[in-house]
mmCIF file with all atom_site columns, C-alpha atoms in Angstrom:
data_model
loop_
_atom_site.group_PDB
_atom_site.id
_atom_site.type_symbol
_atom_site.label_atom_id
_atom_site.label_alt_id
_atom_site.label_comp_id
_atom_site.label_asym_id
_atom_site.label_entity_id
_atom_site.label_seq_id
_atom_site.pdbx_PDB_ins_code
_atom_site.Cartn_x
_atom_site.Cartn_y
_atom_site.Cartn_z
_atom_site.occupancy
_atom_site.B_iso_or_equiv
_atom_site.pdbx_formal_charge
_atom_site.auth_seq_id
_atom_site.auth_comp_id
_atom_site.auth_asym_id
_atom_site.auth_atom_id
_atom_site.pdbx_PDB_model_num
ATOM 1   C CA . MET A 1 1   ? 17.729  -7.493  12.643  1.00 0.00 ? 237 MET A CA 1
ATOM 2   C CA . MET A 1 2   ? 15.703  -6.364  9.634   1.00 0.00 ? 238 MET A CA 1
ATOM 3   C CA . SER A 1 3   ? 17.370  -6.418  6.217   1.00 0.00 ? 239 SER A CA 1
ATOM 4   C CA . ASN A 1 4   ? 17.271  -3.179  4.230   1.00 0.00 ? 240 ASN A CA 1
ATOM 5   C CA . VAL A 1 5   ? 15.719  -4.851  1.160   1.00 0.00 ? 241 VAL A CA 1
ATOM 6   C CA . MET A 1 6   ? 12.370  -6.482  0.468   1.00 0.00 ? 242 MET A CA 1
ATOM 7   C CA . LYS A 1 7   ? 10.377  -8.119  -2.310  1.00 0.00 ? 243 LYS A CA 1
ATOM 8   C CA . ALA A 1 8   ? 7.734   -6.085  -4.137  1.00 0.00 ? 244 ALA A CA 1
ATOM 9   C CA . VAL A 1 9   ? 5.456   -6.770  -7.102  1.00 0.00 ? 245 VAL A CA 1
ATOM 10  C CA . GLN A 1 10  ? 6.107   -3.920  -9.509  1.00 0.00 ? 246 GLN A CA 1
ATOM 11  C CA . ILE A 1 11  ? 5.589   -2.757  -13.045 1.00 0.00 ? 247 ILE A CA 1
ATOM 12  C CA . SER A 1 12  ? 8.304   -1.112  -15.137 1.00 0.00 ? 248 SER A CA 1
ATOM 13  C CA . ASP A 1 13  ? 6.010   -0.656  -18.145 1.00 0.00 ? 249 ASP A CA 1
ATOM 14  C CA . PHE A 1 14  ? 2.259   -0.337  -18.566 1.00 0.00 ? 250 PHE A CA 1
ATOM 15  C CA . GLY A 1 15  ? 0.396   -3.315  -19.974 1.00 0.00 ? 251 GLY A CA 1
ATOM 16  C CA . GLY A 1 16  ? -1.198  -6.660  -19.209 1.00 0.00 ? 252 GLY A CA 1
ATOM 17  C CA . GLN A 1 17  ? -0.388  -9.178  -16.492 1.00 0.00 ? 253 GLN A CA 1
ATOM 18  C CA . ASN A 1 18  ? 2.927   -9.940  -18.171 1.00 0.00 ? 254 ASN A CA 1
ATOM 19  C CA . VAL A 1 19  ? 4.390   -6.612  -16.961 1.00 0.00 ? 255 VAL A CA 1
ATOM 20  C CA . LEU A 1 20  ? 4.161   -7.684  -13.299 1.00 0.00 ? 256 LEU A CA 1
ATOM 21  C CA . ALA A 1 21  ? 7.549   -8.566  -11.825 1.00 0.00 ? 257 ALA A CA 1
ATOM 22  C CA . LEU A 1 22  ? 8.731   -9.638  -8.375  1.00 0.00 ? 258 LEU A CA 1
ATOM 23  C CA . ASN A 1 23  ? 11.641  -7.303  -7.644  1.00 0.00 ? 259 ASN A CA 1
ATOM 24  C CA . THR A 1 24  ? 14.083  -6.775  -4.801  1.00 0.00 ? 260 THR A CA 1
ATOM 25  C CA . VAL A 1 25  ? 13.911  -3.137  -3.684  1.00 0.00 ? 261 VAL A CA 1
ATOM 26  C CA . ASP A 1 26  ? 14.930  -1.033  -0.707  1.00 0.00 ? 262 ASP A CA 1
ATOM 27  C CA . ILE A 1 27  ? 12.603  -1.015  2.287   1.00 0.00 ? 263 ILE A CA 1
ATOM 28  C CA . PRO A 1 28  ? 11.120  2.486   2.445   1.00 0.00 ? 264 PRO A CA 1
ATOM 29  C CA . THR A 1 29  ? 12.199  4.752   5.292   1.00 0.00 ? 265 THR A CA 1
ATOM 30  C CA . PRO A 1 30  ? 9.221   6.451   6.924   1.00 0.00 ? 266 PRO A CA 1
ATOM 31  C CA . LYS A 1 31  ? 9.190   10.243  6.753   1.00 0.00 ? 267 LYS A CA 1
ATOM 32  C CA . VAL A 1 32  ? 8.539   12.234  9.934   1.00 0.00 ? 268 VAL A CA 1
ATOM 33  C CA . ASP A 1 33  ? 4.744   11.904  9.541   1.00 0.00 ? 269 ASP A CA 1
ATOM 34  C CA . GLU A 1 34  ? 4.689   8.280   8.312   1.00 0.00 ? 270 GLU A CA 1
ATOM 35  C CA . VAL A 1 35  ? 4.711   4.758   9.693   1.00 0.00 ? 271 VAL A CA 1
ATOM 36  C CA . LEU A 1 36  ? 6.386   1.709   8.185   1.00 0.00 ? 272 LEU A CA 1
ATOM 37  C CA . ILE A 1 37  ? 3.970   -1.217  7.988   1.00 0.00 ? 273 ILE A CA 1
ATOM 38  C CA . LYS A 1 38  ? 5.011   -4.858  7.661   1.00 0.00 ? 274 LYS A CA 1
ATOM 39  C CA . VAL A 1 39  ? 2.394   -6.053  5.196   1.00 0.00 ? 275 VAL A CA 1
ATOM 40  C CA . ARG A 1 40  ? 0.344   -9.034  6.396   1.00 0.00 ? 276 ARG A CA 1
ATOM 41  C CA . ALA A 1 41  ? -2.327  -8.762  3.668   1.00 0.00 ? 277 ALA A CA 1
ATOM 42  C CA . ALA A 1 42  ? -3.080  -6.587  0.650   1.00 0.00 ? 278 ALA A CA 1
ATOM 43  C CA . SER A 1 43  ? -6.253  -6.600  -1.392  1.00 0.00 ? 279 SER A CA 1
ATOM 44  C CA . VAL A 1 44  ? -6.721  -6.482  -5.153  1.00 0.00 ? 280 VAL A CA 1
ATOM 45  C CA . ASN A 1 45  ? -9.049  -3.872  -6.609  1.00 0.00 ? 281 ASN A CA 1
ATOM 46  C CA . PRO A 1 46  ? -10.083 -2.802  -10.114 1.00 0.00 ? 282 PRO A CA 1
ATOM 47  C CA . VAL A 1 47  ? -7.950  0.337   -9.761  1.00 0.00 ? 283 VAL A CA 1
ATOM 48  C CA . ASP A 1 48  ? -4.847  -1.891  -9.642  1.00 0.00 ? 284 ASP A CA 1
ATOM 49  C CA . TRP A 1 49  ? -5.277  -3.246  -13.199 1.00 0.00 ? 285 TRP A CA 1
ATOM 50  C CA . LYS A 1 50  ? -6.395  0.155   -14.465 1.00 0.00 ? 286 LYS A CA 1
ATOM 51  C CA . ILE A 1 51  ? -3.142  1.650   -13.202 1.00 0.00 ? 287 ILE A CA 1
ATOM 52  C CA . ARG A 1 52  ? -1.138  -1.363  -14.441 1.00 0.00 ? 288 ARG A CA 1
ATOM 53  C CA . GLU A 1 53  ? -2.530  -0.943  -17.953 1.00 0.00 ? 289 GLU A CA 1
ATOM 54  C CA . GLY A 1 54  ? -1.844  2.821   -17.935 1.00 0.00 ? 290 GLY A CA 1
ATOM 55  C CA . TYR A 1 55  ? -5.443  4.040   -18.039 1.00 0.00 ? 291 TYR A CA 1
ATOM 56  C CA . LEU A 1 56  ? -4.930  6.387   -15.072 1.00 0.00 ? 292 LEU A CA 1
ATOM 57  C CA . GLN A 1 57  ? -1.431  7.572   -15.975 1.00 0.00 ? 293 GLN A CA 1
ATOM 58  C CA . PRO A 1 58  ? -2.593  10.943  -17.385 1.00 0.00 ? 294 PRO A CA 1
ATOM 59  C CA . LEU A 1 59  ? -4.281  11.637  -14.030 1.00 0.00 ? 295 LEU A CA 1
ATOM 60  C CA . LEU A 1 60  ? -1.788  10.107  -11.567 1.00 0.00 ? 296 LEU A CA 1
ATOM 61  C CA . ASN A 1 61  ? 1.534   10.488  -13.426 1.00 0.00 ? 297 ASN A CA 1
ATOM 62  C CA . HIS A 1 62  ? 3.214   7.580   -11.604 1.00 0.00 ? 298 HIS A CA 1
ATOM 63  C CA . SER A 1 63  ? 6.961   7.093   -11.876 1.00 0.00 ? 299 SER A CA 1
ATOM 64  C CA . LEU A 1 64  ? 8.104   3.647   -12.920 1.00 0.00 ? 300 LEU A CA 1
ATOM 65  C CA . PRO A 1 65  ? 8.943   1.168   -11.560 1.00 0.00 ? 301 PRO A CA 1
ATOM 66  C CA . LEU A 1 66  ? 5.765   1.246   -9.463  1.00 0.00 ? 302 LEU A CA 1
ATOM 67  C CA . THR A 1 67  ? 4.560   -1.056  -6.707  1.00 0.00 ? 303 THR A CA 1
ATOM 68  C CA . LEU A 1 68  ? 0.839   -1.724  -7.135  1.00 0.00 ? 304 LEU A CA 1
ATOM 69  C CA . GLY A 1 69  ? -1.851  -2.274  -4.471  1.00 0.00 ? 305 GLY A CA 1
ATOM 70  C CA . TRP A 1 70  ? -3.518  0.347   -2.299  1.00 0.00 ? 306 TRP A CA 1
ATOM 71  C CA . ASP A 1 71  ? -5.294  -1.540  0.484   1.00 0.00 ? 307 ASP A CA 1
ATOM 72  C CA . VAL A 1 72  ? -3.179  -2.988  3.271   1.00 0.00 ? 308 VAL A CA 1
ATOM 73  C CA . ALA A 1 73  ? -3.312  -4.558  6.715   1.00 0.00 ? 309 ALA A CA 1
ATOM 74  C CA . GLY A 1 74  ? -0.229  -5.154  8.782   1.00 0.00 ? 310 GLY A CA 1
ATOM 75  C CA . GLU A 1 75  ? 1.898   -4.297  11.773  1.00 0.00 ? 311 GLU A CA 1
ATOM 76  C CA . VAL A 1 76  ? 3.664   -0.994  12.475  1.00 0.00 ? 312 VAL A CA 1
ATOM 77  C CA . VAL A 1 77  ? 7.414   -1.685  12.644  1.00 0.00 ? 313 VAL A CA 1
ATOM 78  C CA . ALA A 1 78  ? 8.748   1.909   12.629  1.00 0.00 ? 314 ALA A CA 1
ATOM 79  C CA . THR A 1 79  ? 7.371   5.405   13.105  1.00 0.00 ? 315 THR A CA 1
ATOM 80  C CA . GLY A 1 80  ? 8.465   8.814   11.908  1.00 0.00 ? 316 GLY A CA 1
ATOM 81  C CA . ASP A 1 81  ? 9.610   11.354  14.482  1.00 0.00 ? 317 ASP A CA 1
ATOM 82  C CA . ASN A 1 82  ? 6.311   13.287  14.493  1.00 0.00 ? 318 ASN A CA 1
ATOM 83  C CA . VAL A 1 83  ? 3.993   10.256  14.788  1.00 0.00 ? 319 VAL A CA 1
ATOM 84  C CA . THR A 1 84  ? 2.315   10.029  18.192  1.00 0.00 ? 320 THR A CA 1
ATOM 85  C CA . SER A 1 85  ? -0.982  8.332   17.314  1.00 0.00 ? 321 SER A CA 1
ATOM 86  C CA . LEU A 1 86  ? 0.531   4.933   16.458  1.00 0.00 ? 322 LEU A CA 1
ATOM 87  C CA . ALA A 1 87  ? 3.228   2.759   17.995  1.00 0.00 ? 323 ALA A CA 1
ATOM 88  C CA . ILE A 1 88  ? 5.500   -0.083  16.958  1.00 0.00 ? 324 ILE A CA 1
ATOM 89  C CA . GLY A 1 89  ? 3.532   -3.312  17.213  1.00 0.00 ? 325 GLY A CA 1
ATOM 90  C CA . ASP A 1 90  ? 0.117   -1.793  16.444  1.00 0.00 ? 326 ASP A CA 1
ATOM 91  C CA . ALA A 1 91  ? -2.050  -3.904  14.128  1.00 0.00 ? 327 ALA A CA 1
ATOM 92  C CA . VAL A 1 92  ? -3.350  -1.484  11.489  1.00 0.00 ? 328 VAL A CA 1
ATOM 93  C CA . TYR A 1 93  ? -5.064  -1.131  8.134   1.00 0.00 ? 329 TYR A CA 1
ATOM 94  C CA . SER A 1 94  ? -4.988  1.609   5.522   1.00 0.00 ? 330 SER A CA 1
ATOM 95  C CA . ARG A 1 95  ? -5.793  2.862   2.042   1.00 0.00 ? 331 ARG A CA 1
ATOM 96  C CA . PRO A 1 96  ? -2.541  4.670   1.283   1.00 0.00 ? 332 PRO A CA 1
ATOM 97  C CA . GLU A 1 97  ? -2.311  7.629   -1.082  1.00 0.00 ? 333 GLU A CA 1
ATOM 98  C CA . ILE A 1 98  ? -2.739  6.251   -4.597  1.00 0.00 ? 334 ILE A CA 1
ATOM 99  C CA . ALA A 1 99  ? -0.051  8.551   -6.005  1.00 0.00 ? 335 ALA A CA 1
ATOM 100 C CA . ASN A 1 100 ? 2.614   6.655   -4.008  1.00 0.00 ? 336 ASN A CA 1
ATOM 101 C CA . ASN A 1 101 ? 3.963   3.104   -4.207  1.00 0.00 ? 337 ASN A CA 1
ATOM 102 C CA . GLY A 1 102 ? 1.454   0.492   -3.110  1.00 0.00 ? 338 GLY A CA 1
ATOM 103 C CA . SER A 1 103 ? 1.121   -2.502  -0.842  1.00 0.00 ? 339 SER A CA 1
ATOM 104 C CA . TYR A 1 104 ? 2.133   -5.451  -3.040  1.00 0.00 ? 340 TYR A CA 1
ATOM 105 C CA . ALA A 1 105 ? 5.327   -5.574  -1.021  1.00 0.00 ? 341 ALA A CA 1
ATOM 106 C CA . GLU A 1 106 ? 6.720   -6.796  2.261   1.00 0.00 ? 342 GLU A CA 1
ATOM 107 C CA . TYR A 1 107 ? 6.696   -3.249  3.707   1.00 0.00 ? 343 TYR A CA 1
ATOM 108 C CA . ILE A 1 108 ? 4.995   0.052   2.912   1.00 0.00 ? 344 ILE A CA 1
ATOM 109 C CA . ALA A 1 109 ? 5.481   3.564   4.305   1.00 0.00 ? 345 ALA A CA 1
ATOM 110 C CA . VAL A 1 110 ? 2.151   5.320   4.858   1.00 0.00 ? 346 VAL A CA 1
ATOM 111 C CA . SER A 1 111 ? 1.160   8.715   6.228   1.00 0.00 ? 347 SER A CA 1
ATOM 112 C CA . ALA A 1 112 ? 0.014   8.156   9.816   1.00 0.00 ? 348 ALA A CA 1
ATOM 113 C CA . ASP A 1 113 ? -3.225  10.043  9.156   1.00 0.00 ? 349 ASP A CA 1
ATOM 114 C CA . GLU A 1 114 ? -4.162  7.386   6.548   1.00 0.00 ? 350 GLU A CA 1
ATOM 115 C CA . VAL A 1 115 ? -3.839  4.529   9.066   1.00 0.00 ? 351 VAL A CA 1
ATOM 116 C CA . ALA A 1 116 ? -6.366  3.087   11.541  1.00 0.00 ? 352 ALA A CA 1
ATOM 117 C CA . ILE A 1 117 ? -6.107  0.429   14.231  1.00 0.00 ? 353 ILE A CA 1
ATOM 118 C CA . LYS A 1 118 ? -7.289  -2.932  12.889  1.00 0.00 ? 354 LYS A CA 1
ATOM 119 C CA . PRO A 1 119 ? -10.340 -4.247  14.737  1.00 0.00 ? 355 PRO A CA 1
ATOM 120 C CA . ALA A 1 120 ? -9.375  -7.397  16.643  1.00 0.00 ? 356 ALA A CA 1
ATOM 121 C CA . SER A 1 121 ? -12.468 -9.130  15.222  1.00 0.00 ? 357 SER A CA 1
ATOM 122 C CA . LEU A 1 122 ? -11.074 -8.945  11.669  1.00 0.00 ? 358 LEU A CA 1
ATOM 123 C CA . SER A 1 123 ? -8.414  -11.200 10.161  1.00 0.00 ? 359 SER A CA 1
ATOM 124 C CA . TRP A 1 124 ? -5.531  -9.569  8.301   1.00 0.00 ? 360 TRP A CA 1
ATOM 125 C CA . GLN A 1 125 ? -7.216  -10.488 5.015   1.00 0.00 ? 361 GLN A CA 1
ATOM 126 C CA . GLU A 1 126 ? -10.601 -9.103  6.027   1.00 0.00 ? 362 GLU A CA 1
ATOM 127 C CA . ALA A 1 127 ? -9.024  -5.865  7.254   1.00 0.00 ? 363 ALA A CA 1
ATOM 128 C CA . ALA A 1 128 ? -7.108  -5.434  3.984   1.00 0.00 ? 364 ALA A CA 1
ATOM 129 C CA . GLY A 1 129 ? -10.413 -5.709  2.102   1.00 0.00 ? 365 GLY A CA 1
ATOM 130 C CA . VAL A 1 130 ? -12.083 -2.887  4.036   1.00 0.00 ? 366 VAL A CA 1
ATOM 131 C CA . PRO A 1 131 ? -10.406 0.452   3.163   1.00 0.00 ? 367 PRO A CA 1
ATOM 132 C CA . LEU A 1 132 ? -11.294 1.062   -0.485  1.00 0.00 ? 368 LEU A CA 1
ATOM 133 C CA . ALA A 1 133 ? -14.726 -0.545  -0.151  1.00 0.00 ? 369 ALA A CA 1
ATOM 134 C CA . ALA A 1 134 ? -15.498 1.522   2.962   1.00 0.00 ? 370 ALA A CA 1
ATOM 135 C CA . ASP A 1 135 ? -14.247 4.685   1.253   1.00 0.00 ? 371 ASP A CA 1
ATOM 136 C CA . CYS A 1 136 ? -16.490 3.990   -1.748  1.00 0.00 ? 372 CYS A CA 1
ATOM 137 C CA . MET A 1 137 ? -19.472 3.373   0.509   1.00 0.00 ? 373 MET A CA 1
ATOM 138 C CA . ALA A 1 138 ? -18.844 6.648   2.324   1.00 0.00 ? 374 ALA A CA 1
ATOM 139 C CA . SER A 1 139 ? -19.185 8.506   -0.974  1.00 0.00 ? 375 SER A CA 1
ATOM 140 C CA . PHE A 1 140 ? -22.757 7.182   -1.328  1.00 0.00 ? 376 PHE A CA 1
ATOM 141 C CA . GLU A 1 141 ? -23.892 8.597   2.022   1.00 0.00 ? 377 GLU A CA 1
#
């Protein structure tokens, strides 16, 4: 049986690396159009430190505390009532909405339309490194 709490790396203030803290928080409950992903890997991107230091706060207006990290690979462990494209047990990867809590956690709730099936040829770590980089490359096409 899954506990209702998890560990997450969060910030409660903006600043340098010293503001990162490992906290115990509630596992998110997926909304009707979301899936809950058990995080197997999360990547680190320049946007993470820019958000941590507060540079993007005027644009994103995050509430604190905030879980960082917006690339993830993992396994679907729960689905919202309206999700039909994904199932419990699916290996997936995603670049979740940057306005929400991120993937430096044991679990993350993500809109199902932001999730794709992980190619079997990729490790969890490789899959977690794809979303933001692929999204950036798409903007150059």
